[in-house]
PDB file of C-alpha atoms in Angstrom:
ATOM      1  CA  MET E  27      -0.881   7.304 -32.759  1.00 86.00           C
ATOM      2  CA  ARG E  28      -0.691  10.909 -31.514  1.00 93.00           C
ATOM      3  CA  LEU E  29      -2.215  11.616 -28.103  1.00 97.00           C
ATOM      4  CA  ASN E  30      -4.316  14.628 -27.132  1.00 95.00           C
ATOM      5  CA  SER E  31      -3.285  15.884 -23.683  1.00 95.00           C
ATOM      6  CA  SER E  32      -5.074  19.244 -23.918  1.00 95.00           C
ATOM      7  CA  THR E  33      -7.383  18.420 -20.979  1.00 95.00           C
ATOM      8  CA  VAL E  34      -4.498  17.417 -18.687  1.00 97.00           C
ATOM      9  CA  GLU E  35      -3.628  19.972 -16.003  1.00 96.00           C
ATOM     10  CA  MET E  36      -0.040  20.094 -14.776  1.00 96.00           C
ATOM     11  CA  SER E  37       0.514  21.399 -11.249  1.00 95.00           C
ATOM     12  CA  PRO E  38       3.175  24.047 -10.507  1.00 95.00           C
ATOM     13  CA  ARG E  39       5.186  21.273  -8.827  1.00 95.00           C
ATOM     14  CA  ASP E  40       4.925  19.145 -11.994  1.00 97.00           C
ATOM     15  CA  LEU E  41       6.258  22.045 -14.052  1.00 97.00           C
ATOM     16  CA  GLY E  42       9.020  22.708 -11.542  1.00 97.00           C
ATOM     17  CA  ARG E  43      10.165  19.090 -11.752  1.00 97.00           C
ATOM     18  CA  LYS E  44      10.079  19.266 -15.568  1.00 97.00           C
ATOM     19  CA  ILE E  45       7.714  16.314 -15.889  1.00 97.00           C
ATOM     20  CA  THR E  46       7.007  15.352 -19.495  1.00 97.00           C
ATOM     21  CA  LEU E  47       3.977  13.644 -21.027  1.00 98.00           C
ATOM     22  CA  PRO E  48       4.231  11.292 -24.033  1.00 97.00           C
ATOM     23  CA  LYS E  49       2.937  12.760 -27.276  1.00 97.00           C
ATOM     24  CA  LYS E  50       2.488   9.404 -29.010  1.00 97.00           C
ATOM     25  CA  LEU E  51       1.285   5.943 -28.036  1.00 98.00           C
ATOM     26  CA  THR E  52       4.497   3.924 -28.112  1.00 98.00           C
ATOM     27  CA  GLU E  53       5.294   0.330 -27.227  1.00 98.00           C
ATOM     28  CA  GLN E  54       6.783   1.560 -23.929  1.00 98.00           C
ATOM     29  CA  LEU E  55       3.644   3.492 -22.957  1.00 98.00           C
ATOM     30  CA  SER E  56       1.427   0.579 -24.027  1.00 98.00           C
ATOM     31  CA  GLU E  57       3.394  -1.737 -21.743  1.00 98.00           C
ATOM     32  CA  LEU E  58       3.098   0.680 -18.814  1.00 98.00           C
ATOM     33  CA  ILE E  59      -0.673   0.930 -19.318  1.00 98.00           C
ATOM     34  CA  GLY E  60      -0.832  -2.867 -19.086  1.00 98.00           C
ATOM     35  CA  ILE E  61       1.326  -2.829 -15.942  1.00 98.00           C
ATOM     36  CA  ILE E  62      -0.880  -0.276 -14.168  1.00 97.00           C
ATOM     37  CA  LEU E  63      -4.113  -2.014 -15.176  1.00 96.00           C
ATOM     38  CA  GLY E  64      -2.625  -5.283 -13.944  1.00 95.00           C
ATOM     39  CA  ASP E  65      -1.113  -4.421 -10.570  1.00 94.00           C
ATOM     40  CA  GLY E  66      -1.190  -0.655 -10.354  1.00 95.00           C
ATOM     41  CA  HIS E  67      -3.433   1.990  -8.889  1.00 95.00           C
ATOM     42  CA  LEU E  68      -4.328   5.629  -9.471  1.00 96.00           C
ATOM     43  CA  GLY E  69      -5.557   7.351  -6.320  1.00 95.00           C
ATOM     44  CA  LEU E  70      -6.808  10.796  -5.290  1.00 93.00           C
ATOM     45  CA  TYR E  71      -6.526  11.503  -1.559  1.00 89.00           C
ATOM     46  CA  PRO E  72      -7.735  14.774   0.040  1.00 86.00           C
ATOM     47  CA  GLY E  73      -5.773  16.259   2.929  1.00 84.00           C
ATOM     48  CA  ILE E  74      -5.110  19.399   4.959  1.00 84.00           C
ATOM     49  CA  THR E  75      -1.739  21.097   5.448  1.00 79.00           C
ATOM     50  CA  LYS E  76      -0.451  22.265   8.837  1.00 81.00           C
ATOM     51  CA  LYS E  77      -1.645  25.750   7.910  1.00 82.00           C
ATOM     52  CA  GLY E  78      -5.170  24.478   7.226  1.00 82.00           C
ATOM     53  CA  HIS E  79      -5.030  24.522   3.430  1.00 82.00           C
ATOM     54  CA  ARG E  80      -6.880  21.763   1.628  1.00 84.00           C
ATOM     55  CA  PHE E  81      -5.156  19.729  -1.073  1.00 82.00           C
ATOM     56  CA  VAL E  82      -5.592  16.530  -3.071  1.00 88.00           C
ATOM     57  CA  ARG E  83      -2.651  14.150  -3.406  1.00 91.00           C
ATOM     58  CA  SER E  84      -2.373  12.343  -6.741  1.00 95.00           C
ATOM     59  CA  ASN E  85      -0.793   8.894  -6.351  1.00 96.00           C
ATOM     60  CA  ILE E  86       0.441   6.524  -9.043  1.00 97.00           C
ATOM     61  CA  VAL E  87       1.288   3.142  -7.509  1.00 96.00           C
ATOM     62  CA  VAL E  88       2.576  -0.194  -8.805  1.00 96.00           C
ATOM     63  CA  SER E  89       2.577  -3.134  -6.383  1.00 93.00           C
ATOM     64  CA  GLY E  90       4.945  -6.073  -6.411  1.00 92.00           C
ATOM     65  CA  HIS E  91       6.727  -8.773  -4.442  1.00 90.00           C
ATOM     66  CA  SER E  92      10.115  -8.566  -2.768  1.00 88.00           C
ATOM     67  CA  LYS E  93      11.306 -11.392  -5.047  1.00 89.00           C
ATOM     68  CA  GLU E  94      10.560  -9.235  -8.104  1.00 92.00           C
ATOM     69  CA  ILE E  95      13.041  -6.422  -7.391  1.00 92.00           C
ATOM     70  CA  LYS E  96      14.681  -6.775 -10.806  1.00 94.00           C
ATOM     71  CA  TYR E  97      11.329  -6.385 -12.548  1.00 96.00           C
ATOM     72  CA  LEU E  98      10.306  -3.461 -10.334  1.00 96.00           C
ATOM     73  CA  LYS E  99      13.545  -1.687 -11.265  1.00 96.00           C
ATOM     74  CA  TYR E 100      12.595  -2.258 -14.902  1.00 97.00           C
ATOM     75  CA  VAL E 101       9.206  -0.599 -14.239  1.00 98.00           C
ATOM     76  CA  MET E 102      10.932   2.339 -12.527  1.00 97.00           C
ATOM     77  CA  GLU E 103      13.203   2.843 -15.540  1.00 98.00           C
ATOM     78  CA  LEU E 104      10.223   2.640 -17.911  1.00 98.00           C
ATOM     79  CA  PHE E 105       8.310   5.245 -15.888  1.00 98.00           C
ATOM     80  CA  LYS E 106      11.349   7.541 -15.800  1.00 98.00           C
ATOM     81  CA  LYS E 107      11.795   7.343 -19.591  1.00 98.00           C
ATOM     82  CA  LEU E 108       8.150   8.186 -20.211  1.00 98.00           C
ATOM     83  CA  PHE E 109       7.596  10.986 -17.671  1.00 98.00           C
ATOM     84  CA  ASN E 110      11.055  12.158 -16.525  1.00 98.00           C
ATOM     85  CA  LEU E 111      10.124  11.334 -12.917  1.00 98.00           C
ATOM     86  CA  GLU E 112      11.595   8.790 -10.510  1.00 97.00           C
ATOM     87  CA  MET E 113       9.225   6.465  -8.669  1.00 97.00           C
ATOM     88  CA  VAL E 114       9.924   5.853  -4.980  1.00 94.00           C
ATOM     89  CA  HIS E 115      10.531   2.237  -3.958  1.00 90.00           C
ATOM     90  CA  ARG E 116       9.549   1.046  -0.471  1.00 88.00           C
ATOM     91  CA  LYS E 117       8.164  -1.895   1.482  1.00 84.00           C
ATOM     92  CA  ASP E 118       4.414  -2.016   1.951  1.00 75.00           C
ATOM     93  CA  HIS E 119       2.180  -3.648   4.547  1.00 73.00           C
ATOM     94  CA  GLY E 120       2.878  -7.372   4.593  1.00 70.00           C
ATOM     95  CA  GLU E 121       6.098  -9.321   4.842  1.00 71.00           C
ATOM     96  CA  ASN E 122       6.948  -9.506   1.128  1.00 84.00           C
ATOM     97  CA  ALA E 123       4.946  -6.601  -0.320  1.00 87.00           C
ATOM     98  CA  VAL E 124       6.773  -3.843  -2.192  1.00 91.00           C
ATOM     99  CA  ILE E 125       5.340  -0.772  -3.894  1.00 93.00           C
ATOM    100  CA  LEU E 126       6.543   1.840  -6.348  1.00 96.00           C
ATOM    101  CA  LYS E 127       4.951   5.247  -5.903  1.00 96.00           C
ATOM    102  CA  ALA E 128       4.964   8.637  -7.618  1.00 97.00           C
ATOM    103  CA  HIS E 129       3.004  11.824  -6.891  1.00 96.00           C
ATOM    104  CA  SER E 130       1.929  13.926  -9.860  1.00 97.00           C
ATOM    105  CA  LYS E 131      -1.326  15.609 -10.804  1.00 97.00           C
ATOM    106  CA  GLY E 132      -0.350  15.772 -14.468  1.00 97.00           C
ATOM    107  CA  ILE E 133       0.731  12.145 -14.818  1.00 98.00           C
ATOM    108  CA  LEU E 134      -2.361  10.868 -12.998  1.00 98.00           C
ATOM    109  CA  GLN E 135      -4.657  12.940 -15.221  1.00 98.00           C
ATOM    110  CA  PHE E 136      -2.756  11.791 -18.319  1.00 98.00           C
ATOM    111  CA  LEU E 137      -3.094   8.118 -17.374  1.00 98.00           C
ATOM    112  CA  ASN E 138      -6.776   8.604 -16.543  1.00 97.00           C
ATOM    113  CA  LYS E 139      -8.017  10.987 -19.242  1.00 97.00           C
ATOM    114  CA  VAL E 140      -5.765   9.995 -22.140  1.00 98.00           C
ATOM    115  CA  CYS E 141      -4.853   6.367 -21.383  1.00 97.00           C
ATOM    116  CA  GLU E 142      -8.254   5.504 -19.834  1.00 96.00           C
ATOM    117  CA  VAL E 143      -6.936   3.992 -16.590  1.00 96.00           C
ATOM    118  CA  PRO E 144      -9.657   4.283 -13.882  1.00 95.00           C
ATOM    119  CA  ILE E 145      -9.036   6.191 -10.655  1.00 95.00           C
ATOM    120  CA  ASN E 146      -9.398   4.461  -7.263  1.00 89.00           C
ATOM    121  CA  ASP E 147     -11.124   1.040  -7.254  1.00 82.00           C
ATOM    122  CA  LYS E 148     -10.750  -0.383 -10.766  1.00 80.00           C
ATOM    123  CA  SER E 149     -11.075  -4.136 -10.214  1.00 80.00           C
ATOM    124  CA  GLY E 150     -14.647  -4.555 -11.431  1.00 83.00           C
ATOM    125  CA  ILE E 151     -14.685  -1.970 -14.218  1.00 88.00           C
ATOM    126  CA  ILE E 152     -11.381  -2.146 -16.092  1.00 94.00           C
ATOM    127  CA  THR E 153     -11.369  -2.741 -19.825  1.00 96.00           C
ATOM    128  CA  ILE E 154      -8.744  -2.659 -22.533  1.00 97.00           C
ATOM    129  CA  PRO E 155      -8.430   1.071 -23.338  1.00 97.00           C
ATOM    130  CA  SER E 156      -9.755   2.159 -26.721  1.00 97.00           C
ATOM    131  CA  ILE E 157      -6.377   3.693 -27.620  1.00 97.00           C
ATOM    132  CA  ILE E 158      -4.875   0.193 -27.333  1.00 98.00           C
ATOM    133  CA  LYS E 159      -7.693  -1.386 -29.346  1.00 97.00           C
ATOM    134  CA  LYS E 160      -7.158   1.137 -32.160  1.00 97.00           C
ATOM    135  CA  SER E 161      -3.360   0.927 -32.167  1.00 97.00           C
ATOM    136  CA  THR E 162      -0.783  -1.221 -33.940  1.00 97.00           C
ATOM    137  CA  SER E 163      -0.197  -4.909 -33.291  1.00 97.00           C
ATOM    138  CA  LYS E 164       3.160  -4.072 -31.689  1.00 97.00           C
ATOM    139  CA  ASN E 165       1.452  -1.796 -29.156  1.00 98.00           C
ATOM    140  CA  LYS E 166      -1.133  -4.488 -28.436  1.00 98.00           C
ATOM    141  CA  PHE E 167       1.611  -7.054 -27.832  1.00 98.00           C
ATOM    142  CA  SER E 168       3.378  -4.605 -25.491  1.00 98.00           C
ATOM    143  CA  PHE E 169       0.148  -3.949 -23.586  1.00 98.00           C
ATOM    144  CA  LEU E 170      -0.376  -7.697 -23.145  1.00 98.00           C
ATOM    145  CA  ARG E 171       3.195  -8.089 -21.904  1.00 98.00           C
ATOM    146  CA  GLY E 172       2.663  -5.458 -19.201  1.00 98.00           C
ATOM    147  CA  LEU E 173      -0.662  -6.958 -18.144  1.00 98.00           C
ATOM    148  CA  CYS E 174       0.755 -10.495 -18.108  1.00 98.00           C
ATOM    149  CA  ASP E 175       3.927  -9.603 -16.192  1.00 97.00           C
ATOM    150  CA  THR E 176       1.859  -8.147 -13.340  1.00 96.00           C
ATOM    151  CA  ASP E 177      -1.404 -10.093 -13.225  1.00 95.00           C
ATOM    152  CA  PHE E 178      -1.223 -13.393 -15.164  1.00 97.00           C
ATOM    153  CA  SER E 179       0.050 -16.771 -14.059  1.00 96.00           C
ATOM    154  CA  ILE E 180       1.923 -19.455 -15.988  1.00 97.00           C
ATOM    155  CA  CYS E 181       2.096 -23.108 -15.022  1.00 96.00           C
ATOM    156  CA  PHE E 182       2.982 -26.415 -16.648  1.00 97.00           C
ATOM    157  CA  LYS E 183       0.508 -29.213 -16.041  1.00 96.00           C
ATOM    158  CA  LYS E 184       1.307 -32.885 -15.739  1.00 93.00           C
ATOM    159  CA  LYS E 185      -0.691 -34.552 -18.498  1.00 85.00           C
ATOM    160  CA  THR E 186       1.607 -37.486 -19.277  1.00 83.00           C
ATOM    161  CA  LYS E 187       4.299 -39.549 -17.582  1.00 82.00           C
ATOM    162  CA  LYS E 188       6.858 -37.063 -18.918  1.00 83.00           C
ATOM    163  CA  GLY E 189       5.943 -34.660 -16.105  1.00 91.00           C
ATOM    164  CA  HIS E 190       4.852 -31.027 -16.065  1.00 95.00           C
ATOM    165  CA  THR E 191       5.144 -30.308 -19.773  1.00 96.00           C
ATOM    166  CA  TYR E 192       1.798 -28.752 -20.760  1.00 97.00           C
ATOM    167  CA  PRO E 193       1.847 -24.915 -20.616  1.00 97.00           C
ATOM    168  CA  VAL E 194      -1.102 -22.838 -19.415  1.00 98.00           C
ATOM    169  CA  ILE E 195      -1.193 -19.027 -19.436  1.00 98.00           C
ATOM    170  CA  LYS E 196      -4.027 -17.934 -17.168  1.00 97.00           C
ATOM    171  CA  ALA E 197      -5.647 -14.558 -16.497  1.00 97.00           C
ATOM    172  CA  ALA E 198      -8.412 -14.161 -13.899  1.00 95.00           C
ATOM    173  CA  PHE E 199     -10.236 -10.885 -13.274  1.00 94.00           C
ATOM    174  CA  LYS E 200     -13.276  -9.554 -11.455  1.00 93.00           C
ATOM    175  CA  SER E 201     -14.049  -7.418 -14.510  1.00 95.00           C
ATOM    176  CA  LYS E 202     -16.096  -9.409 -17.023  1.00 95.00           C
ATOM    177  CA  LYS E 203     -15.617  -6.687 -19.631  1.00 96.00           C
ATOM    178  CA  LEU E 204     -11.832  -7.014 -19.470  1.00 97.00           C
ATOM    179  CA  VAL E 205     -12.004 -10.747 -20.171  1.00 97.00           C
ATOM    180  CA  GLU E 206     -14.439 -10.118 -23.039  1.00 97.00           C
ATOM    181  CA  ASP E 207     -11.938  -7.606 -24.447  1.00 98.00           C
ATOM    182  CA  LEU E 208      -9.121 -10.138 -24.058  1.00 98.00           C
ATOM    183  CA  GLU E 209     -11.193 -12.675 -26.008  1.00 97.00           C
ATOM    184  CA  LYS E 210     -11.448 -10.251 -28.927  1.00 97.00           C
ATOM    185  CA  LEU E 211      -7.779  -9.290 -28.727  1.00 98.00           C
ATOM    186  CA  TYR E 212      -6.594 -12.907 -28.564  1.00 98.00           C
ATOM    187  CA  SER E 213      -8.716 -13.777 -31.599  1.00 97.00           C
ATOM    188  CA  GLU E 214      -7.370 -10.795 -33.526  1.00 97.00           C
ATOM    189  CA  LEU E 215      -3.762 -11.704 -32.704  1.00 96.00           C
ATOM    190  CA  GLY E 216      -4.145 -15.383 -33.573  1.00 96.00           C
ATOM    191  CA  PHE E 217      -4.281 -17.045 -30.145  1.00 97.00           C
ATOM    192  CA  LYS E 218      -6.621 -19.940 -29.362  1.00 97.00           C
ATOM    193  CA  TYR E 219      -8.233 -19.523 -25.957  1.00 98.00           C
ATOM    194  CA  CYS E 220     -10.881 -20.909 -23.645  1.00 97.00           C
ATOM    195  CA  VAL E 221     -12.838 -18.860 -21.123  1.00 97.00           C
ATOM    196  CA  LEU E 222     -14.861 -19.358 -17.947  1.00 96.00           C
ATOM    197  CA  TYR E 223     -17.215 -16.635 -16.715  1.00 96.00           C
ATOM    198  CA  ASN E 224     -18.736 -16.054 -13.267  1.00 93.00           C
ATOM    199  CA  GLU E 225     -16.741 -18.739 -11.471  1.00 91.00           C
ATOM    200  CA  ARG E 226     -17.550 -18.710  -7.747  1.00 88.00           C
ATOM    201  CA  ARG E 227     -14.444 -18.726  -5.532  1.00 83.00           C
ATOM    202  CA  TYR E 228     -13.789 -18.370  -1.826  1.00 80.00           C
ATOM    203  CA  ASP E 229     -11.310 -15.604  -0.999  1.00 77.00           C
ATOM    204  CA  LYS E 230      -9.360 -16.599   2.112  1.00 78.00           C
ATOM    205  CA  ARG E 231      -7.999 -13.079   2.630  1.00 71.00           C
ATOM    206  CA  TYR E 232     -11.438 -11.486   2.936  1.00 71.00           C
ATOM    207  CA  ARG E 233     -13.325 -14.623   4.002  1.00 81.00           C
ATOM    208  CA  GLU E 234     -16.000 -14.232   1.369  1.00 82.00           C
ATOM    209  CA  CYS E 235     -17.069 -15.699  -1.958  1.00 85.00           C
ATOM    210  CA  LYS E 236     -16.337 -13.782  -5.144  1.00 86.00           C
ATOM    211  CA  TYR E 237     -17.116 -14.254  -8.814  1.00 90.00           C
ATOM    212  CA  ILE E 238     -14.131 -14.398 -11.138  1.00 94.00           C
ATOM    213  CA  ASN E 239     -13.822 -14.449 -14.928  1.00 96.00           C
ATOM    214  CA  THR E 240     -10.914 -16.454 -16.322  1.00 97.00           C
ATOM    215  CA  ILE E 241      -9.336 -16.795 -19.751  1.00 98.00           C
ATOM    216  CA  TYR E 242      -6.762 -19.457 -20.650  1.00 98.00           C
ATOM    217  CA  LEU E 243      -4.169 -19.932 -23.369  1.00 98.00           C
ATOM    218  CA  ASN E 244      -3.397 -23.646 -23.307  1.00 98.00           C
ATOM    219  CA  GLY E 245      -0.747 -25.688 -25.046  1.00 97.00           C
ATOM    220  CA  LYS E 246       2.658 -25.468 -26.658  1.00 96.00           C
ATOM    221  CA  ASN E 247       1.616 -23.536 -29.773  1.00 97.00           C
ATOM    222  CA  ASN E 248       0.057 -20.709 -27.765  1.00 98.00           C
ATOM    223  CA  LEU E 249       3.115 -20.366 -25.540  1.00 98.00           C
ATOM    224  CA  LEU E 250       5.559 -20.393 -28.454  1.00 98.00           C
ATOM    225  CA  LYS E 251       3.486 -17.738 -30.210  1.00 97.00           C
ATOM    226  CA  TRP E 252       3.427 -15.666 -26.987  1.00 98.00           C
ATOM    227  CA  ILE E 253       7.214 -15.944 -26.610  1.00 97.00           C
ATOM    228  CA  ASP E 254       7.734 -14.882 -30.226  1.00 97.00           C
ATOM    229  CA  ARG E 255       5.255 -11.990 -30.360  1.00 97.00           C
ATOM    230  CA  VAL E 256       4.596 -10.776 -26.812  1.00 98.00           C
ATOM    231  CA  GLY E 257       7.471 -11.964 -24.652  1.00 97.00           C
ATOM    232  CA  PHE E 258       8.081 -11.319 -20.960  1.00 97.00           C
ATOM    233  CA  SER E 259       9.820  -8.531 -19.054  1.00 97.00           C
ATOM    234  CA  ASN E 260       9.344 -10.175 -15.646  1.00 97.00           C
ATOM    235  CA  SER E 261      12.177 -12.584 -14.824  1.00 95.00           C
ATOM    236  CA  LYS E 262       9.886 -14.897 -12.826  1.00 94.00           C
ATOM    237  CA  PHE E 263       8.172 -15.852 -16.093  1.00 97.00           C
ATOM    238  CA  LYS E 264      11.405 -15.860 -18.088  1.00 96.00           C
ATOM    239  CA  LYS E 265      12.835 -18.359 -15.595  1.00 96.00           C
ATOM    240  CA  LYS E 266       9.866 -20.740 -15.857  1.00 96.00           C
ATOM    241  CA  VAL E 267       9.652 -20.572 -19.626  1.00 97.00           C
ATOM    242  CA  GLY E 268      13.423 -20.914 -19.974  1.00 96.00           C
ATOM    243  CA  LYS E 269      13.343 -24.112 -17.917  1.00 96.00           C
ATOM    244  CA  TRP E 270      10.571 -25.504 -20.137  1.00 96.00           C
ATOM    245  CA  GLN E 271      12.353 -24.534 -23.355  1.00 96.00           C
ATOM    246  CA  LYS E 272      15.617 -26.106 -22.226  1.00 95.00           C
ATOM    247  CA  GLU E 273      14.366 -29.317 -20.602  1.00 93.00           C
ATOM    248  CA  GLY E 274      10.824 -29.752 -21.922  1.00 93.00           C
ATOM    249  CA  PHE E 275       9.175 -29.441 -18.512  1.00 93.00           C
ATOM    250  CA  CYS E 276       8.880 -27.090 -15.529  1.00 95.00           C
ATOM    251  CA  PRO E 277       7.883 -28.374 -12.064  1.00 93.00           C
ATOM    252  CA  PRO E 278       5.488 -26.483  -9.749  1.00 92.00           C
ATOM    253  CA  GLY E 279       7.141 -23.851  -7.590  1.00 88.00           C
ATOM    254  CA  TYR E 280      10.087 -23.359  -9.941  1.00 88.00           C
TER     255      TYR E 280
END
């Protein structure tokens, strides 16, 4: 699928750094869109220079954990291949928080206007972008991989005396529309799911109750299909699934 970037404005600094914008929706770009929708952020921040000139800083951020350095390096390489720009890696607020950050007016506008990633607070309004919905199955699988690697969880429940053998792929979001879109995408791609809307949960971090929408892929067949068609780029999931494939179970905390 060819992409129309005619409304994207590149800054003089973007041009000076020879930033490039993808001309087609590829598997790599689809995965990055999933990554940013999962644990990323596009932000516009106004400021004033020392000489009193006003400006707006365009931030592209991906958040992660200090234990996921290998995966974050993978994201940095993916971003570099797509835009010819290095992301900066640094520790964030919190003991184990790590962020990747890039500043670019052109890339932010491209991700927002062309790839349909919301700017600033996206948690309650994100959906699967229409360019993903209209694209090939391979692009849809890549998008799911990026979203899963950053914002899903995988566990193995103890349903029999054999131990923690029953796989569950779980995705929980504030955005009801995103879960509705995942329902349609899972059905289209042949996954069997169950869903729970408007679940009331207490958030310890903010000391308040929130409503969450959750979609589950349960059982061996779903996981084997995911491994075959979607896969994982994040080693924390590869490790868990590898343990289960080799020994038939995976204990909590592995």
